[in-house]
CSV table of C-alpha atoms in Angstrom, one decimal:
chain,number,residue,atom,x,y,z
A,98,UNK,CA,-0.1,0.0,0.0
A,99,UNK,CA,1.3,3.5,-1.0
A,100,UNK,CA,1.8,5.4,2.1
A,101,UNK,CA,1.5,9.5,1.8
A,102,UNK,CA,4.4,11.8,2.4
A,103,UNK,CA,4.4,15.1,4.3
A,104,UNK,CA,4.7,16.6,0.8
A,105,UNK,CA,1.5,15.1,-0.4
A,106,UNK,CA,-0.3,16.1,3.0
A,107,UNK,CA,0.9,19.6,2.6
A,108,UNK,CA,-0.1,19.7,-1.0
A,109,UNK,CA,-3.6,18.2,-0.6
A,110,UNK,CA,-4.1,20.6,2.4
A,111,UNK,CA,-2.9,23.6,0.5
A,112,UNK,CA,-5.2,22.8,-2.5
A,113,UNK,CA,-8.2,22.2,-0.4
A,114,UNK,CA,-7.9,25.5,1.9
A,115,UNK,CA,-6.8,27.8,-0.9
A,116,UNK,CA,-9.8,26.6,-3.3
A,117,UNK,CA,-12.2,26.8,-0.5
A,118,UNK,CA,-12.4,30.3,1.2
A,119,UNK,CA,-15.3,29.0,3.4
A,120,UNK,CA,-12.9,27.1,5.2
A,121,UNK,CA,-10.9,30.5,6.0
A,122,UNK,CA,-14.2,31.7,7.6
A,123,UNK,CA,-14.5,28.8,9.8
A,124,UNK,CA,-11.0,29.1,10.6
A,125,UNK,CA,-11.4,32.6,11.9
A,126,UNK,CA,-14.4,31.7,13.9
A,127,UNK,CA,-12.4,28.7,15.5
A,128,UNK,CA,-9.3,30.7,16.2
A,129,UNK,CA,-10.8,31.6,19.7
A,130,UNK,CA,-9.7,27.7,20.5
A,131,UNK,CA,-6.1,28.3,19.3
A,132,UNK,CA,-4.2,26.4,17.0
A,133,UNK,CA,-3.7,22.5,17.0
A,134,UNK,CA,-0.1,21.8,17.7
A,135,UNK,CA,2.9,23.0,19.6
A,136,UNK,CA,2.5,26.9,18.9
A,137,UNK,CA,0.1,28.0,21.6
A,138,UNK,CA,1.8,25.9,24.1
A,139,UNK,CA,5.2,27.3,23.5
A,140,UNK,CA,3.8,30.7,23.4
A,141,UNK,CA,2.2,30.2,26.8
A,142,UNK,CA,5.4,28.9,28.2
A,143,UNK,CA,7.4,31.8,26.8
A,144,UNK,CA,4.9,34.3,28.2
A,145,UNK,CA,4.9,32.7,31.6
A,146,UNK,CA,8.6,32.7,31.6
A,147,UNK,CA,9.2,36.0,30.2
A,148,UNK,CA,6.6,37.9,32.5
A,149,UNK,CA,6.9,38.6,36.1
A,150,UNK,CA,6.0,35.1,37.4
A,151,UNK,CA,6.1,34.5,41.0
A,152,UNK,CA,5.0,30.7,41.3
A,153,UNK,CA,1.7,28.7,40.5
A,154,UNK,CA,-0.2,30.5,43.3
A,155,UNK,CA,0.2,33.9,41.6
A,156,UNK,CA,-3.0,33.4,39.6
A,157,UNK,CA,-5.0,32.6,42.8
A,158,UNK,CA,-3.6,35.8,44.5
A,159,UNK,CA,-4.6,37.7,41.5
A,160,UNK,CA,-8.1,36.4,41.6
A,161,UNK,CA,-8.3,37.0,45.3
A,162,UNK,CA,-7.5,40.7,44.8
A,163,UNK,CA,-10.2,41.3,42.4
A,164,UNK,CA,-12.8,39.3,44.5
A,165,UNK,CA,-11.7,42.1,47.4
A,166,UNK,CA,-12.8,45.0,45.3
A,167,UNK,CA,-15.6,47.0,47.4
A,168,UNK,CA,-19.0,47.5,46.2
A,169,UNK,CA,-20.6,50.5,47.6
A,170,UNK,CA,-24.2,50.4,46.6
A,171,UNK,CA,-27.1,48.3,45.4
A,172,UNK,CA,-27.2,49.9,42.1
A,173,UNK,CA,-23.5,49.1,41.6
A,174,UNK,CA,-24.2,45.2,42.5
A,175,UNK,CA,-27.0,45.1,39.9
A,176,UNK,CA,-25.0,47.0,37.4
A,177,UNK,CA,-22.0,44.4,37.9
A,178,UNK,CA,-24.2,41.8,37.6
A,179,UNK,CA,-25.6,43.0,34.4
A,180,UNK,CA,-22.5,43.5,32.8
A,181,UNK,CA,-21.1,40.0,33.9
A,182,UNK,CA,-24.0,38.6,32.4
A,183,UNK,CA,-23.6,40.2,29.2
A,184,UNK,CA,-19.6,39.3,29.1
A,185,UNK,CA,-20.9,35.5,29.9
A,186,UNK,CA,-23.5,35.6,27.3
A,187,UNK,CA,-21.1,36.9,24.7
A,188,UNK,CA,-18.3,34.6,26.0
A,189,UNK,CA,-20.7,31.5,25.5
A,190,UNK,CA,-21.6,32.4,22.0
A,191,UNK,CA,-18.0,32.9,21.1
A,192,UNK,CA,-17.4,29.2,22.4
A,193,UNK,CA,-20.4,27.8,20.8
A,194,UNK,CA,-19.4,29.4,17.5
A,195,UNK,CA,-15.8,28.4,17.8
A,196,UNK,CA,-16.3,24.7,18.8
A,197,UNK,CA,-19.0,24.3,16.1
A,198,UNK,CA,-16.6,26.0,13.4
A,199,UNK,CA,-14.0,23.6,14.3
A,200,UNK,CA,-16.1,20.6,13.9
A,201,UNK,CA,-17.7,21.6,10.8
A,202,UNK,CA,-14.1,22.4,9.5
A,203,UNK,CA,-13.1,18.7,10.3
A,204,UNK,CA,-16.3,17.3,8.7
A,205,UNK,CA,-15.6,19.3,5.5
A,206,UNK,CA,-12.0,18.5,5.2
A,207,UNK,CA,-12.5,14.6,6.1
A,208,UNK,CA,-15.5,14.3,3.6
A,209,UNK,CA,-12.9,16.1,1.1
A,210,UNK,CA,-10.1,13.8,1.8
A,211,UNK,CA,-12.1,10.7,1.9
A,212,UNK,CA,-14.3,10.9,-1.2
A,213,UNK,CA,-13.5,14.3,-2.9
A,214,UNK,CA,-16.9,15.2,-1.6
A,215,UNK,CA,-17.6,19.0,-1.0
A,216,UNK,CA,-19.9,18.8,2.1
A,217,UNK,CA,-22.1,21.8,2.3
A,218,UNK,CA,-21.8,24.4,5.2
A,219,UNK,CA,-25.3,23.6,6.4
A,220,UNK,CA,-24.7,19.7,6.6
A,221,UNK,CA,-21.3,20.4,8.3
A,222,UNK,CA,-22.5,23.0,10.7
A,223,UNK,CA,-25.3,20.5,11.8
A,224,UNK,CA,-22.7,17.9,12.3
A,225,UNK,CA,-20.9,20.4,14.4
A,226,UNK,CA,-23.9,21.2,16.5
A,227,UNK,CA,-24.6,17.7,17.0
A,228,UNK,CA,-21.2,16.8,18.4
A,229,UNK,CA,-20.7,20.0,20.4
A,230,UNK,CA,-20.6,18.7,23.8
A,231,UNK,CA,-18.3,16.0,23.0
A,232,UNK,CA,-15.8,18.1,21.1
A,233,UNK,CA,-16.1,21.0,23.8
A,234,UNK,CA,-15.3,18.4,26.6
A,235,UNK,CA,-12.4,17.1,24.6
A,236,UNK,CA,-11.0,20.7,24.1
A,237,UNK,CA,-11.7,21.9,27.7
A,238,UNK,CA,-9.9,18.9,29.2
A,239,UNK,CA,-7.0,19.2,26.7
A,240,UNK,CA,-6.7,22.8,27.8
A,241,UNK,CA,-6.7,22.0,31.6
A,242,UNK,CA,-3.9,19.5,30.8
A,243,UNK,CA,-1.9,21.8,28.7
A,244,UNK,CA,-2.5,24.6,31.4
A,245,UNK,CA,-1.1,22.3,34.3
A,246,UNK,CA,1.8,21.4,32.0
A,247,UNK,CA,2.6,25.4,31.3
A,248,UNK,CA,2.0,26.0,35.0
A,249,UNK,CA,4.4,23.2,36.0
A,250,UNK,CA,7.0,24.4,33.6
A,251,UNK,CA,6.8,28.1,34.9
A,252,UNK,CA,7.2,26.6,38.4
A,253,UNK,CA,10.4,24.7,37.4
A,254,UNK,CA,11.7,27.8,35.5
A,255,UNK,CA,11.0,29.9,38.7
A,256,UNK,CA,12.8,27.5,41.1
A,257,UNK,CA,15.6,26.6,39.0
A,258,UNK,CA,19.0,28.0,39.6
A,259,UNK,CA,20.6,29.0,36.2
A,260,UNK,CA,24.1,29.1,37.7
A,261,UNK,CA,24.0,25.6,38.7
A,262,UNK,CA,24.8,23.2,35.7
A,263,UNK,CA,22.7,20.2,37.4
A,264,UNK,CA,19.7,22.6,37.4
A,265,UNK,CA,20.1,23.5,33.8
A,266,UNK,CA,20.3,20.0,32.6
A,267,UNK,CA,17.3,18.9,34.8
A,268,UNK,CA,15.3,22.0,33.5
A,269,UNK,CA,16.2,21.0,30.0
A,270,UNK,CA,15.4,17.3,30.5
A,271,UNK,CA,12.1,18.2,32.2
A,272,UNK,CA,11.1,20.8,29.3
A,273,UNK,CA,11.6,18.0,26.7
A,274,UNK,CA,9.5,15.7,28.8
A,275,UNK,CA,6.9,18.4,29.4
A,276,UNK,CA,6.7,19.2,25.7
A,277,UNK,CA,6.4,15.4,24.8
A,278,UNK,CA,3.5,15.0,27.2
A,279,UNK,CA,1.8,18.2,26.0
A,280,UNK,CA,2.0,17.0,22.2
A,281,UNK,CA,0.8,13.4,23.4
A,282,UNK,CA,-2.4,15.3,25.0
A,283,UNK,CA,-2.9,17.6,22.1
A,284,UNK,CA,-2.3,14.8,19.3
A,285,UNK,CA,-4.6,12.4,21.1
A,286,UNK,CA,-7.4,15.2,21.6
A,287,UNK,CA,-7.1,16.0,17.8
A,288,UNK,CA,-7.6,12.4,16.9
A,289,UNK,CA,-10.3,12.1,19.1
A,290,UNK,CA,-12.0,15.1,17.8
A,291,UNK,CA,-11.7,13.4,14.4
A,292,UNK,CA,-13.2,10.2,15.7
A,293,UNK,CA,-16.0,12.3,17.5
A,294,UNK,CA,-16.9,14.1,14.4
A,295,UNK,CA,-16.1,11.8,11.5
A,296,UNK,CA,-17.3,8.7,13.2
A,297,UNK,CA,-19.5,10.1,15.6
A,298,UNK,CA,-18.0,8.2,18.5
A,299,UNK,CA,-18.9,9.0,22.0
A,300,UNK,CA,-16.5,10.9,24.5
A,301,UNK,CA,-14.8,7.9,26.2
A,302,UNK,CA,-14.6,5.9,23.0
A,303,UNK,CA,-13.3,8.7,21.1
A,304,UNK,CA,-10.6,9.5,23.9
A,305,UNK,CA,-9.4,5.7,23.7
A,306,UNK,CA,-9.2,5.5,20.3
A,307,UNK,CA,-7.4,8.9,20.2
A,308,UNK,CA,-4.7,7.8,22.5
A,309,UNK,CA,-4.4,4.4,20.5
A,310,UNK,CA,-4.1,6.1,17.3
A,311,UNK,CA,-1.3,8.2,18.9
A,312,UNK,CA,0.4,5.4,20.3
A,313,UNK,CA,0.6,3.8,16.6
A,314,UNK,CA,2.0,6.9,15.1
A,315,UNK,CA,4.1,8.7,17.9
A,316,UNK,CA,6.9,9.7,15.6
A,317,UNK,CA,4.4,11.1,12.9
A,318,UNK,CA,2.6,13.2,15.5
A,319,UNK,CA,6.1,14.6,16.7
A,320,UNK,CA,7.2,15.5,13.1
A,321,UNK,CA,3.6,17.0,12.4
A,322,UNK,CA,3.7,19.0,15.4
A,323,UNK,CA,7.2,20.3,14.9
A,324,UNK,CA,6.6,21.1,11.1
A,325,UNK,CA,3.6,22.9,11.9
A,326,UNK,CA,5.1,24.8,14.7
A,327,UNK,CA,7.9,25.8,12.2
A,328,UNK,CA,5.4,26.9,9.6
A,329,UNK,CA,3.9,29.2,12.4
A,330,UNK,CA,7.0,30.8,12.7
A,331,UNK,CA,7.1,31.6,8.9
A,332,UNK,CA,3.6,32.9,9.4
A,333,UNK,CA,4.8,35.3,12.1
A,334,UNK,CA,7.3,36.6,9.5
A,335,UNK,CA,4.9,36.9,6.9
A,336,UNK,CA,2.8,39.0,9.3
A,337,UNK,CA,6.0,41.0,10.1
A,338,UNK,CA,6.8,41.6,6.5
A,339,UNK,CA,3.1,42.4,5.5
A,340,UNK,CA,2.6,44.8,8.1
A,341,UNK,CA,5.6,46.9,6.8
A,342,UNK,CA,3.7,47.1,3.3
A,343,UNK,CA,0.5,47.6,5.1
A,344,UNK,CA,1.7,50.9,6.8
A,345,UNK,CA,3.1,52.3,3.8
A,346,UNK,CA,0.0,54.6,3.1
A,347,UNK,CA,0.1,55.5,6.7
A,348,UNK,CA,3.5,56.7,6.6
A,349,UNK,CA,2.6,58.7,3.5
A,350,UNK,CA,-0.3,60.3,5.4
A,351,UNK,CA,2.0,61.0,8.4
A,352,UNK,CA,4.6,62.7,6.1
A,353,UNK,CA,1.8,64.8,4.5
A,354,UNK,CA,0.6,65.7,7.9
A,355,UNK,CA,4.0,66.7,9.1
A,356,UNK,CA,4.5,68.9,6.2
A,357,UNK,CA,1.2,70.5,5.9
A,358,UNK,CA,0.1,70.8,9.6
A,359,UNK,CA,-3.0,69.0,8.8
A,360,UNK,CA,-3.2,66.9,12.0
A,361,UNK,CA,-6.3,65.0,11.2
A,362,UNK,CA,-4.4,63.3,8.6
A,363,UNK,CA,-2.2,61.7,11.3
A,364,UNK,CA,-5.4,60.0,12.8
A,365,UNK,CA,-6.6,59.0,9.6
A,366,UNK,CA,-3.5,57.1,8.8
A,367,UNK,CA,-3.4,55.5,12.2
A,368,UNK,CA,-6.9,54.3,11.8
A,369,UNK,CA,-6.3,53.1,8.4
A,370,UNK,CA,-3.1,51.4,9.3
A,371,UNK,CA,-4.5,49.6,12.2
A,372,UNK,CA,-7.5,48.5,10.2
A,373,UNK,CA,-5.4,47.1,7.4
A,374,UNK,CA,-3.1,45.4,10.0
A,375,UNK,CA,-6.0,43.7,11.8
A,376,UNK,CA,-7.5,42.4,8.4
A,377,UNK,CA,-3.9,41.2,7.5
A,378,UNK,CA,-4.0,39.2,10.9
A,379,UNK,CA,-7.7,37.9,10.6
A,380,UNK,CA,-7.1,36.7,7.0
A,381,UNK,CA,-3.7,35.0,7.4
A,382,UNK,CA,-4.7,33.7,10.9
A,383,UNK,CA,-8.0,32.2,9.5
A,384,UNK,CA,-6.0,30.7,6.6
A,385,UNK,CA,-3.4,29.3,8.8
A,386,UNK,CA,-6.0,27.9,11.3
A,387,UNK,CA,-7.9,26.3,8.6
A,388,UNK,CA,-4.7,24.8,7.0
A,389,UNK,CA,-3.6,23.3,10.5
A,390,UNK,CA,-6.9,21.8,11.1
A,391,UNK,CA,-7.1,20.5,7.7
A,392,UNK,CA,-3.6,19.0,7.9
A,393,UNK,CA,-4.2,17.2,11.1
A,394,UNK,CA,-7.4,16.0,9.7
A,395,UNK,CA,-5.5,14.5,6.4
A,396,UNK,CA,-3.2,12.7,8.7
A,397,UNK,CA,-5.9,11.7,10.9
A,398,UNK,CA,-8.0,10.2,7.9
A,399,UNK,CA,-4.6,8.6,6.4
A,400,UNK,CA,-3.7,6.9,9.7
A,401,UNK,CA,-7.0,5.6,10.4
A,402,UNK,CA,-7.5,4.2,7.2
A,403,UNK,CA,-4.2,3.5,5.7
A,404,UNK,CA,-1.4,4.1,8.1
A,405,UNK,CA,1.5,6.8,7.8
A,406,UNK,CA,5.0,6.0,8.2
A,407,UNK,CA,7.3,8.7,9.9
A,408,UNK,CA,10.1,10.2,7.8
A,409,UNK,CA,12.7,9.4,10.6
A,410,UNK,CA,11.4,5.7,10.3
A,411,UNK,CA,11.6,5.8,6.5
A,412,UNK,CA,15.1,7.3,6.3
A,413,UNK,CA,16.4,4.8,9.1
A,414,UNK,CA,14.7,2.0,7.0
A,415,UNK,CA,16.4,3.4,3.8
A,416,UNK,CA,19.9,3.2,5.6
A,417,UNK,CA,19.6,-0.1,6.9
A,418,UNK,CA,18.4,-1.3,3.5
A,419,UNK,CA,21.5,0.2,1.9
A,420,UNK,CA,23.7,-1.4,4.5
């Protein structure tokens, strides 16, 4: 049986996402859930390490400080509750749309990779709504586990003495182990979502099959996570380069404002630049989110139905055969 390569996976995913702009919209809507893979985890760890981190209990202390803010009147209480209710309603709506969009994205890409069938948005959205609670539970549990890993890494970095060689070696070993465990949970959650959406499996069965599929394709999952992480770095570079060209009209307006003394041109240039920058981030983010989800779905379909050999194992096999 011919086994797909990563080049084929990227080509197939690129073709699908580039020629189906609807997937970009679903990618934007599901962006609230973050990107599948190592990108979000590495970003969270970096943020925690580079920020003023004071241990795992700092979050609890911050929440305790918020709860001690005095409320002086009944009107303020009702206003606060009203605002909290609105925020919760908006948050629940965003979560619902994001989860259903990701499920619909999985359904559409799975149908295309399996039989080249273009699943309509109505059908895909219905599948997403039907599998909402299962996919939400998988995402929430995965996020909790990822947060535990991030907090643990942050605590280790906070306690480690970087002047001690033993501490540094232990920190490196613990970081590699933590990243592997994080990717294991992430990949298992991705595959479990695939089973939940594509095969309509219930929560426990999807989790079991997700971990089993990961155990059979550990190297493939690691290589895919690293590959998409480096592609994410390229995306960041594209945003940086694109932002330079995006702000050229604003720079021209600011130059004219400085020469003519018309200060309103400075404000117009600022608004124009920020608007174009937001559009750039939304479009690229939506495309890459759809691309990432589609790539994992492609590999899930191939692993589940055919099997995928890791490139490292493939090269090792070739070397052994030559020897």
